[in-house]
Amino acid sequence: MNLYKNHTPREIVAVLEHSDKLTYEAKLNLLDTIRKQSIDVSTEKLEEQIAQKEAAIANLENLDELGFHYEENTTTGEIIVKRTSKAKIMDIISIVLGVLLSLVGLIAFWLLVAIFTGDNEFGLDKLFTYVLMITAGLVGFKMLSGIERFLDFNSFLLTKSGDEVTIKKGGLPGAQTYLSSQLGIEEEEGELVFHIDDIEFIRANQDNLVQRRTLETLLLKMTANR
């Protein structure tokens, strides 16, 4: 999709002046539009920004944004993918907040029930407050999914040596070994899922070009024969 097909040359030049604030995909669209419309303006800065982002994608620097870290031994070709410490901390924070908000929701629900049983005096302000607290509790309950994620990925380790891939992950009976050719990426309900056989590792937004290309790059590196 070309984001700038309806822009005038003057508008495109104005956008180019602030190209450092654009997303990677928007920068690609902008450069493509300038070339197609043969607009007489320097794109050197824009091309440099795109090249820097593509170098970062090629080096899998953006994988950290998805909660994983990539390491490669250039001598042996061995690859290691593991969960980042930041992602683990975020999982813990999510669990703690989820527990607190769930408790708040449960207390509010009890107080709301008490209004209708006569044990708690009725008031519109109370009713409104309890509804908000219950809503927060429902959000907290959803956040408790972080417990499963933390247990699954706390000791997560994905290694590739030759054409074999070994995975350690919560819920699996010890380390499991597969062929690297069994790795793949599938689209599922608006997300990209990096997996091997029926075991999921990483999820990304399928509409985010950086995340898509990051997973595609990881797949290429993990399936390459060395």
Tab-separated table of C-alpha atoms in Angstrom, residues 5-100:
chain	number	residue	atom	x	y	z
A	5	LYS	CA	-0.181	8.247	-3.691
A	6	ASN	CA	-2.616	11.135	-3.149
A	7	HIS	CA	0.015	13.603	-1.905
A	8	THR	CA	1.230	16.483	-4.059
A	9	PRO	CA	4.982	16.841	-4.701
A	10	ARG	CA	5.084	19.765	-2.266
A	11	GLU	CA	3.431	17.676	0.453
A	12	ILE	CA	5.824	14.810	-0.173
A	13	VAL	CA	8.833	17.114	0.177
A	14	ALA	CA	7.369	18.414	3.450
A	15	VAL	CA	7.057	14.845	4.726
A	16	LEU	CA	10.622	14.096	3.613
A	17	GLU	CA	11.917	16.911	5.828
A	18	HIS	CA	10.647	14.989	8.867
A	19	SER	CA	11.508	11.486	7.633
A	20	ASP	CA	13.303	10.616	10.870
A	21	LYS	CA	9.886	10.499	12.599
A	22	LEU	CA	8.406	8.011	10.123
A	23	THR	CA	8.109	4.271	10.557
A	24	TYR	CA	10.240	1.946	8.450
A	25	GLU	CA	7.306	1.080	6.191
A	26	ALA	CA	6.379	4.746	5.761
A	27	LYS	CA	9.969	5.545	4.763
A	28	LEU	CA	9.923	2.810	2.115
A	29	ASN	CA	6.645	4.156	0.743
A	30	LEU	CA	7.979	7.690	0.718
A	31	LEU	CA	11.131	6.741	-1.187
A	32	ASP	CA	9.104	4.702	-3.676
A	33	THR	CA	6.719	7.612	-4.272
A	34	ILE	CA	9.547	10.096	-4.810
A	35	ARG	CA	11.139	7.832	-7.393
A	36	LYS	CA	7.902	7.056	-9.216
A	37	GLN	CA	6.926	10.714	-9.417
A	38	SER	CA	10.500	11.725	-10.330
A	39	ILE	CA	10.501	14.465	-7.710
A	40	ASP	CA	13.707	16.477	-7.859
A	41	VAL	CA	14.829	16.263	-4.236
A	42	SER	CA	17.717	14.624	-2.413
A	43	THR	CA	16.798	11.314	-0.766
A	44	GLU	CA	20.255	10.556	0.596
A	45	LYS	CA	19.214	11.040	4.238
A	46	LEU	CA	16.081	8.927	3.756
A	47	GLU	CA	18.011	6.130	2.062
A	48	GLU	CA	20.558	6.150	4.888
A	49	GLN	CA	17.767	5.806	7.482
A	50	ILE	CA	16.283	2.883	5.561
A	51	ALA	CA	19.691	1.214	5.218
A	52	GLN	CA	20.298	1.536	8.966
A	53	LYS	CA	16.948	-0.046	9.786
A	54	GLU	CA	17.508	-2.868	7.290
A	55	ALA	CA	20.941	-3.531	8.811
A	56	ALA	CA	19.303	-3.733	12.241
A	57	ILE	CA	16.719	-6.179	10.895
A	58	ALA	CA	19.429	-8.295	9.270
A	59	ASN	CA	21.277	-8.427	12.592
A	60	LEU	CA	18.019	-9.290	14.394
A	61	GLU	CA	18.398	-6.311	16.723
A	62	ASN	CA	14.610	-5.850	16.712
A	63	LEU	CA	14.044	-9.365	18.039
A	64	ASP	CA	14.518	-7.909	21.531
A	65	GLU	CA	11.294	-5.931	21.008
A	66	LEU	CA	9.497	-9.285	20.794
A	67	GLY	CA	11.077	-10.444	24.038
A	68	PHE	CA	13.875	-12.624	22.652
A	69	HIS	CA	17.624	-12.337	22.175
A	70	TYR	CA	19.653	-13.796	19.303
A	71	GLU	CA	23.255	-14.977	19.491
A	72	GLU	CA	25.323	-16.608	16.757
A	73	ASN	CA	28.767	-18.169	16.848
A	74	THR	CA	30.225	-17.098	13.512
A	75	THR	CA	32.879	-19.818	13.704
A	76	THR	CA	30.705	-22.865	14.402
A	77	GLY	CA	27.431	-21.474	13.067
A	78	GLU	CA	25.649	-22.388	16.319
A	79	ILE	CA	22.635	-20.185	17.046
A	80	ILE	CA	21.028	-19.481	20.423
A	81	VAL	CA	17.680	-17.738	20.976
A	82	LYS	CA	16.569	-17.047	24.532
A	83	ARG	CA	14.090	-14.918	26.467
A	84	THR	CA	15.365	-11.457	27.425
A	85	SER	CA	15.600	-10.447	31.086
A	86	LYS	CA	13.432	-7.412	30.324
A	87	ALA	CA	10.665	-9.638	28.969
A	88	LYS	CA	10.812	-11.838	32.080
A	89	ILE	CA	10.538	-8.769	34.322
A	90	MET	CA	7.571	-7.506	32.304
A	91	ASP	CA	5.879	-10.891	32.745
A	92	ILE	CA	6.371	-10.662	36.519
A	93	ILE	CA	5.020	-7.105	36.600
A	94	SER	CA	2.009	-8.225	34.559
A	95	ILE	CA	1.342	-11.060	37.022
A	96	VAL	CA	1.594	-8.796	40.076
A	97	LEU	CA	-0.668	-6.139	38.556
A	98	GLY	CA	-3.071	-8.829	37.399
A	99	VAL	CA	-3.362	-10.242	40.921
A	100	LEU	CA	-3.874	-6.798	42.477
